[in-house]
Amino acid sequence: MSDHKTHVLVTGGAGFIGSNFVRYALAHHSDWHVTTLDALTYAGRRDTLHDVLYHPRHTFVHGNIMDAAVVAPLVAAAQIIVHFAAETHVDRSIRSAAAFLQTDVIGTFVLLDAARHNSSLQRFVQISTDEVYGSIASGASRETDALMPRNPYAASKAGADRLAYSYWATYGVPVIVTRASNNYGPYQFPEKLIPLFITHAIDGDSVPLYGDGLNIRDWLHVDDHCRAIDLLIARGHNGEIYNIGGGNEITNLDLTHRILAALSLPVSFIRPVADRLGHDRRYAVDTTKLRALGWQPERVFAAGLAATVDWYVREQWWWRSLIVENMTT
């Protein structure tokens, strides 16, 4: 790797948001060399990086963020770290929380502890989530609001979020924390709501909608998320938290109707199922702080959702192999 390049370490870069950020970074920064570190667990795979895996400014490392021997030299060589790697699926955290505590908290600790010895580090972006605020009935969560996570996944992310901040406050690690709303777009593992419902509907299967379907989420296209992270690397302030939201609040029921309509399928495809334990009713974030730096979402939700549906229709090679692999593990 050339010494004239800015070395960027992306953890979890073979997952959904991470892989989209790797593509974005390579396309928009000709002076960046991107190293992806990924454990290749069920939701991360090399195929997700198929078009950039052998890019001349990209290096892939198969390894776990909890392995200090793997992490240390990668962190030491980086000027920028963007930390996506995490266990992220709420349902899995409810069934078994241990892996979430290990990856999300201990893994983040290993990265941060290596980062505090790197005097050349310019940014450590801790990717958190709006779920750390818990459910809110009205208004929008601000960065200064209390954290009230209501499931093991959200609690593990809140722990990592605050641990990252502590490494700025204590050791001066140049940490920025981002809390984004629900992402959607290409390469999302088909256990999350949008790709799950799209792939089920493509195969003519019913879509399992939790409870009354009136839970509200704000949807952010992954491209807009990547743009926000890029801006914060350049213009954010160390030790600060930034909410990232798409401004697209809709109920899960409305979202399901839109997905079925995009595939020309009737609402009779909806199959109500028992609600998730502790299912948060509504998330929403105030993005005033980020917008003051010059960011705003560019992807219109209706068009972004239609493009996402089209992507899953076209790229069945990607998600069908994932489903088969996970049925056999």
Short mmCIF file of C-alpha atoms in Angstrom, two decimals:
data_model
loop_
_atom_site.label_atom_id
_atom_site.label_comp_id
_atom_site.label_asym_id
_atom_site.label_seq_id
_atom_site.Cartn_x
_atom_site.Cartn_y
_atom_site.Cartn_z
CA MET A 1 0.00 0.00 0.00
CA SER A 2 1.33 3.44 -0.95
CA ASP A 3 2.39 5.72 1.88
CA HIS A 4 0.71 8.58 0.00
CA LYS A 5 -2.73 7.07 0.53
CA THR A 6 -5.04 7.69 3.47
CA HIS A 7 -5.53 4.28 5.05
CA VAL A 8 -9.12 3.60 6.05
CA LEU A 9 -10.10 0.57 8.13
CA VAL A 10 -13.71 -0.52 7.75
CA THR A 11 -14.87 -3.18 10.20
CA GLY A 12 -17.85 -5.26 9.16
CA GLY A 13 -17.25 -4.22 5.56
CA ALA A 14 -18.71 -7.42 4.14
CA GLY A 15 -22.09 -6.67 5.72
CA PHE A 16 -24.91 -4.48 4.51
CA ILE A 17 -24.03 -0.89 5.44
CA GLY A 18 -20.31 -1.59 5.61
CA SER A 19 -20.11 -2.94 2.06
CA ASN A 20 -22.04 0.02 0.72
CA PHE A 21 -19.63 2.34 2.52
CA VAL A 22 -16.62 0.50 1.08
CA ARG A 23 -18.02 1.04 -2.42
CA TYR A 24 -18.79 4.67 -1.66
CA ALA A 25 -15.32 5.32 -0.25
CA LEU A 26 -13.52 3.78 -3.21
CA ALA A 27 -15.70 5.67 -5.69
CA HIS A 28 -15.40 9.08 -4.01
CA HIS A 29 -11.85 9.10 -2.61
CA SER A 30 -9.12 8.24 -5.08
CA ASP A 31 -6.52 8.90 -2.36
CA TRP A 32 -7.99 6.34 0.07
CA HIS A 33 -6.88 2.76 0.49
CA VAL A 34 -9.66 0.83 2.20
CA THR A 35 -9.04 -2.27 4.30
CA THR A 36 -12.09 -4.35 5.14
CA LEU A 37 -11.98 -6.45 8.30
CA ASP A 38 -14.83 -8.93 8.56
CA ALA A 39 -15.37 -12.19 10.44
CA LEU A 40 -17.66 -13.50 7.66
CA THR A 41 -20.37 -14.65 10.02
CA TYR A 42 -23.83 -15.48 8.68
CA ALA A 43 -24.61 -11.90 7.51
CA GLY A 44 -21.17 -11.07 6.08
CA ARG A 45 -19.75 -12.67 2.96
CA ARG A 46 -17.20 -12.00 0.27
CA ASP A 47 -19.91 -12.02 -2.42
CA THR A 48 -21.30 -8.82 -0.94
CA LEU A 49 -18.05 -7.14 -2.05
CA HIS A 50 -17.87 -9.03 -5.35
CA ASP A 51 -17.39 -5.91 -7.49
CA VAL A 52 -14.69 -4.28 -5.32
CA LEU A 53 -13.07 -7.23 -3.56
CA TYR A 54 -9.98 -7.09 -5.81
CA HIS A 55 -9.99 -3.33 -6.36
CA PRO A 56 -6.38 -2.06 -6.38
CA ARG A 57 -7.14 0.24 -3.42
CA HIS A 58 -8.94 -2.38 -1.38
CA THR A 59 -7.60 -5.09 0.92
CA PHE A 60 -9.80 -7.72 2.51
CA VAL A 61 -8.84 -9.29 5.84
CA HIS A 62 -10.80 -12.21 7.25
CA GLY A 63 -10.70 -11.77 11.01
CA ASN A 64 -12.65 -11.02 14.15
CA ILE A 65 -12.66 -7.65 15.90
CA MET A 66 -12.29 -9.51 19.21
CA ASP A 67 -8.91 -10.88 18.10
CA ALA A 68 -6.39 -8.32 19.34
CA ALA A 69 -3.55 -9.92 17.36
CA VAL A 70 -5.45 -9.32 14.11
CA VAL A 71 -6.81 -5.93 15.09
CA ALA A 72 -3.62 -4.28 16.40
CA PRO A 73 -1.60 -3.98 13.16
CA LEU A 74 -4.66 -2.93 11.13
CA VAL A 75 -5.55 -0.19 13.61
CA ALA A 76 -1.91 0.93 13.82
CA ALA A 77 -1.82 1.43 10.04
CA ALA A 78 -5.10 3.38 9.82
CA GLN A 79 -5.70 7.11 9.74
CA ILE A 80 -9.49 6.60 9.69
CA ILE A 81 -11.53 3.80 11.28
CA VAL A 82 -15.21 3.29 10.52
CA HIS A 83 -16.59 0.66 12.88
CA PHE A 84 -19.69 -1.09 11.51
CA ALA A 85 -18.98 -4.62 12.76
CA ALA A 86 -21.75 -5.75 15.09
CA GLU A 87 -24.45 -8.27 15.75
CA THR A 88 -27.54 -6.32 14.70
CA HIS A 89 -30.74 -8.37 14.55
CA VAL A 90 -33.12 -7.70 17.44
CA ASP A 91 -34.87 -11.07 17.20
CA ARG A 92 -31.56 -12.91 17.48
CA SER A 93 -30.59 -10.80 20.50
CA ILE A 94 -33.85 -11.72 22.23
CA ARG A 95 -33.20 -15.43 21.66
CA SER A 96 -29.54 -15.27 22.71
CA ALA A 97 -27.85 -12.08 23.87
CA ALA A 98 -24.34 -13.40 24.57
CA ALA A 99 -22.96 -12.94 21.06
CA PHE A 100 -24.20 -9.34 21.03
CA LEU A 101 -22.34 -8.50 24.21
CA GLN A 102 -19.19 -10.15 22.92
CA THR A 103 -19.11 -8.58 19.46
CA ASP A 104 -20.75 -5.23 20.09
CA VAL A 105 -19.12 -4.39 23.42
CA ILE A 106 -15.95 -6.47 23.78
CA GLY A 107 -15.13 -6.19 20.07
CA THR A 108 -15.49 -2.42 20.24
CA PHE A 109 -13.26 -2.35 23.33
CA VAL A 110 -10.51 -4.27 21.48
CA LEU A 111 -10.61 -1.76 18.60
CA LEU A 112 -10.65 1.28 20.89
CA ASP A 113 -7.84 -0.03 23.07
CA ALA A 114 -5.68 -0.48 19.98
CA ALA A 115 -6.75 2.93 18.65
CA ARG A 116 -5.56 4.79 21.74
CA HIS A 117 -1.99 3.83 20.87
CA ASN A 118 -2.22 5.20 17.31
CA SER A 119 -1.09 8.83 17.39
CA SER A 120 -1.75 9.18 13.63
CA LEU A 121 -5.44 8.34 13.91
CA GLN A 122 -7.64 11.16 12.60
CA ARG A 123 -11.12 9.69 13.07
CA PHE A 124 -12.77 6.75 14.79
CA VAL A 125 -16.40 6.62 13.68
CA GLN A 126 -18.51 4.49 16.02
CA ILE A 127 -21.65 3.41 14.16
CA SER A 128 -24.48 3.29 16.68
CA THR A 129 -28.27 3.25 16.19
CA ASP A 130 -31.41 5.24 16.99
CA GLU A 131 -32.59 2.21 18.97
CA VAL A 132 -30.39 3.27 21.89
CA TYR A 133 -32.95 6.01 22.68
CA GLY A 134 -35.74 3.49 23.10
CA SER A 135 -39.32 3.97 22.02
CA ILE A 136 -40.69 7.53 21.91
CA ALA A 137 -44.37 8.43 21.61
CA SER A 138 -43.91 11.82 19.98
CA GLY A 139 -41.27 14.26 18.83
CA ALA A 140 -37.75 13.21 17.88
CA SER A 141 -34.75 12.05 19.90
CA ARG A 142 -31.89 14.51 20.20
CA GLU A 143 -28.26 13.61 20.77
CA THR A 144 -28.45 14.84 24.36
CA ASP A 145 -31.46 12.67 25.28
CA ALA A 146 -31.14 9.83 27.77
CA LEU A 147 -30.43 6.36 26.42
CA MET A 148 -33.24 3.90 27.20
CA PRO A 149 -32.53 0.74 25.16
CA ARG A 150 -35.30 -1.83 25.48
CA ASN A 151 -33.81 -4.98 23.96
CA PRO A 152 -30.43 -6.72 24.24
CA TYR A 153 -29.28 -5.56 20.81
CA ALA A 154 -30.01 -1.90 21.56
CA ALA A 155 -28.40 -2.25 24.99
CA SER A 156 -25.23 -3.73 23.48
CA LYS A 157 -25.03 -0.85 21.00
CA ALA A 158 -25.62 1.69 23.78
CA GLY A 159 -22.76 0.13 25.72
CA ALA A 160 -20.43 0.33 22.72
CA ASP A 161 -21.58 3.88 21.99
CA ARG A 162 -20.73 5.08 25.49
CA LEU A 163 -17.50 3.07 25.61
CA ALA A 164 -16.35 4.83 22.44
CA TYR A 165 -17.18 8.21 23.95
CA SER A 166 -15.22 7.31 27.08
CA TYR A 167 -12.12 6.62 24.99
CA TRP A 168 -12.37 10.16 23.62
CA ALA A 169 -12.94 11.68 27.06
CA THR A 170 -10.21 9.62 28.77
CA TYR A 171 -7.55 8.98 26.14
CA GLY A 172 -8.30 11.54 23.42
CA VAL A 173 -9.15 8.95 20.77
CA PRO A 174 -10.76 11.02 17.96
CA VAL A 175 -14.17 9.41 18.30
CA ILE A 176 -17.38 10.45 16.56
CA VAL A 177 -20.58 8.54 17.35
CA THR A 178 -23.39 8.26 14.80
CA ARG A 179 -26.92 7.12 15.56
CA ALA A 180 -28.81 6.26 12.40
CA SER A 181 -32.40 5.27 11.77
CA ASN A 182 -33.41 2.08 9.94
CA ASN A 183 -31.40 1.63 6.75
CA TYR A 184 -32.61 0.09 3.51
CA GLY A 185 -31.04 -0.58 0.12
CA PRO A 186 -29.05 -3.26 -1.74
CA TYR A 187 -27.14 -6.09 -0.06
CA GLN A 188 -29.18 -6.13 3.16
CA PHE A 189 -29.34 -9.60 4.72
CA PRO A 190 -32.84 -11.05 4.18
CA GLU A 191 -33.78 -11.37 7.83
CA LYS A 192 -34.50 -7.63 8.13
CA LEU A 193 -38.00 -6.39 7.36
CA ILE A 194 -37.65 -4.91 3.87
CA PRO A 195 -35.52 -7.64 2.24
CA LEU A 196 -37.37 -10.37 4.16
CA PHE A 197 -40.72 -9.22 2.83
CA ILE A 198 -39.40 -8.65 -0.69
CA THR A 199 -37.79 -12.07 -0.95
CA HIS A 200 -40.82 -13.83 0.54
CA ALA A 201 -43.14 -12.04 -1.87
CA ILE A 202 -40.93 -12.82 -4.88
CA ASP A 203 -41.27 -16.50 -4.00
CA GLY A 204 -45.03 -16.23 -3.54
CA ASP A 205 -44.82 -16.71 0.22
CA SER A 206 -46.77 -14.75 2.82
CA VAL A 207 -45.00 -11.93 4.66
CA PRO A 208 -44.97 -12.22 8.49
CA LEU A 209 -46.04 -8.88 9.96
CA TYR A 210 -45.59 -8.40 13.70
CA GLY A 211 -48.64 -7.51 15.81
CA ASP A 212 -50.94 -4.82 14.43
CA GLY A 213 -48.24 -3.49 12.10
CA LEU A 214 -48.55 0.04 13.48
CA ASN A 215 -45.00 0.29 14.80
CA ILE A 216 -43.35 3.33 13.22
CA ARG A 217 -39.83 3.53 11.83
CA ASP A 218 -37.90 6.23 10.01
CA TRP A 219 -36.23 4.87 6.88
CA LEU A 220 -32.83 6.04 5.63
CA HIS A 221 -31.36 4.91 2.32
CA VAL A 222 -27.93 3.39 2.82
CA ASP A 223 -26.43 5.78 0.23
CA ASP A 224 -27.54 8.77 2.30
CA HIS A 225 -26.05 7.11 5.39
CA CYS A 226 -22.71 6.70 3.60
CA ARG A 227 -22.76 10.36 2.54
CA ALA A 228 -23.38 11.40 6.13
CA ILE A 229 -20.47 9.34 7.45
CA ASP A 230 -18.19 10.76 4.78
CA LEU A 231 -19.16 14.30 5.74
CA LEU A 232 -18.58 13.60 9.42
CA ILE A 233 -15.13 12.20 8.72
CA ALA A 234 -14.28 15.49 7.06
CA ARG A 235 -16.22 18.01 9.14
CA GLY A 236 -17.45 16.38 12.35
CA HIS A 237 -16.12 17.26 15.78
CA ASN A 238 -14.39 14.71 17.96
CA GLY A 239 -16.34 13.62 21.02
CA GLU A 240 -19.66 14.52 19.40
CA ILE A 241 -22.74 12.45 18.57
CA TYR A 242 -24.70 12.90 15.35
CA ASN A 243 -28.15 11.56 14.53
CA ILE A 244 -28.72 10.43 10.95
CA GLY A 245 -32.33 10.04 9.82
CA GLY A 246 -34.12 9.82 6.51
CA GLY A 247 -37.23 11.75 7.54
CA ASN A 248 -39.44 8.93 6.26
CA GLU A 249 -41.64 7.82 9.16
CA ILE A 250 -44.17 5.17 8.20
CA THR A 251 -45.86 2.25 9.90
CA ASN A 252 -44.69 -1.27 9.19
CA LEU A 253 -48.17 -1.96 7.80
CA ASP A 254 -47.90 0.90 5.30
CA LEU A 255 -44.40 -0.24 4.34
CA THR A 256 -45.67 -3.77 3.75
CA HIS A 257 -48.45 -2.48 1.52
CA ARG A 258 -45.91 -0.53 -0.52
CA ILE A 259 -43.65 -3.56 -0.99
CA LEU A 260 -46.55 -5.75 -2.11
CA ALA A 261 -47.82 -3.04 -4.46
CA ALA A 262 -44.35 -2.74 -6.03
CA LEU A 263 -44.52 -6.47 -6.79
CA SER A 264 -48.17 -6.26 -7.93
CA LEU A 265 -49.32 -8.51 -5.12
CA PRO A 266 -52.47 -8.22 -2.98
CA VAL A 267 -52.53 -7.36 0.73
CA SER A 268 -53.80 -10.89 1.35
CA PHE A 269 -50.12 -11.88 1.31
CA ILE A 270 -49.80 -10.35 4.79
CA ARG A 271 -49.68 -12.96 7.56
CA PRO A 272 -50.07 -11.43 11.05
CA VAL A 273 -47.80 -13.05 13.64
CA ALA A 274 -47.40 -12.63 17.40
CA ASP A 275 -45.63 -9.40 18.26
CA ARG A 276 -41.95 -9.32 19.13
CA LEU A 277 -41.14 -9.22 22.86
CA GLY A 278 -40.65 -5.63 24.01
CA HIS A 279 -41.33 -4.33 20.49
CA ASP A 280 -40.56 -0.60 20.44
CA ARG A 281 -43.50 1.37 19.05
CA ARG A 282 -41.73 4.29 17.43
CA TYR A 283 -38.27 5.65 16.70
CA ALA A 284 -37.50 9.11 15.32
CA VAL A 285 -34.35 11.24 15.46
CA ASP A 286 -33.74 14.97 15.23
CA THR A 287 -31.09 15.57 12.55
CA THR A 288 -30.65 19.34 13.06
CA LYS A 289 -27.05 18.93 14.23
CA LEU A 290 -25.98 16.97 11.14
CA ARG A 291 -27.91 19.21 8.74
CA ALA A 292 -26.03 22.21 10.14
CA LEU A 293 -22.88 20.68 8.63
CA GLY A 294 -24.51 20.65 5.18
CA TRP A 295 -26.07 17.18 4.95
CA GLN A 296 -29.58 16.27 3.98
CA PRO A 297 -30.99 13.03 2.58
CA GLU A 298 -31.11 12.89 -1.22
CA ARG A 299 -32.96 9.65 -1.87
CA VAL A 300 -36.75 10.07 -2.07
CA PHE A 301 -38.26 7.17 -0.16
CA ALA A 302 -40.77 6.05 -2.80
CA ALA A 303 -38.09 5.93 -5.48
CA GLY A 304 -35.51 4.40 -3.15
CA LEU A 305 -37.88 1.64 -2.08
CA ALA A 306 -38.84 0.89 -5.68
CA ALA A 307 -35.16 0.67 -6.64
CA THR A 308 -34.51 -1.65 -3.69
CA VAL A 309 -37.35 -3.97 -4.71
CA ASP A 310 -35.99 -3.99 -8.28
CA TRP A 311 -32.50 -4.83 -6.98
CA TYR A 312 -33.74 -7.91 -5.10
CA VAL A 313 -35.70 -9.00 -8.16
CA ARG A 314 -32.59 -8.68 -10.35
CA GLU A 315 -29.92 -9.95 -7.96
CA GLN A 316 -31.45 -13.21 -6.82
CA TRP A 317 -28.07 -14.94 -7.16
CA TRP A 318 -26.96 -13.00 -4.07
CA TRP A 319 -29.80 -13.56 -1.62
CA ARG A 320 -30.85 -17.07 -2.65
CA SER A 321 -27.44 -18.48 -1.78
CA LEU A 322 -27.59 -16.69 1.56
CA ILE A 323 -30.92 -18.26 2.41
CA VAL A 324 -29.72 -21.73 1.44
CA GLU A 325 -26.54 -21.34 3.51
CA ASN A 326 -28.46 -20.27 6.59
CA MET A 327 -30.99 -23.09 6.27
CA THR A 328 -28.10 -25.57 6.53
CA THR A 329 -26.29 -23.98 9.50
#
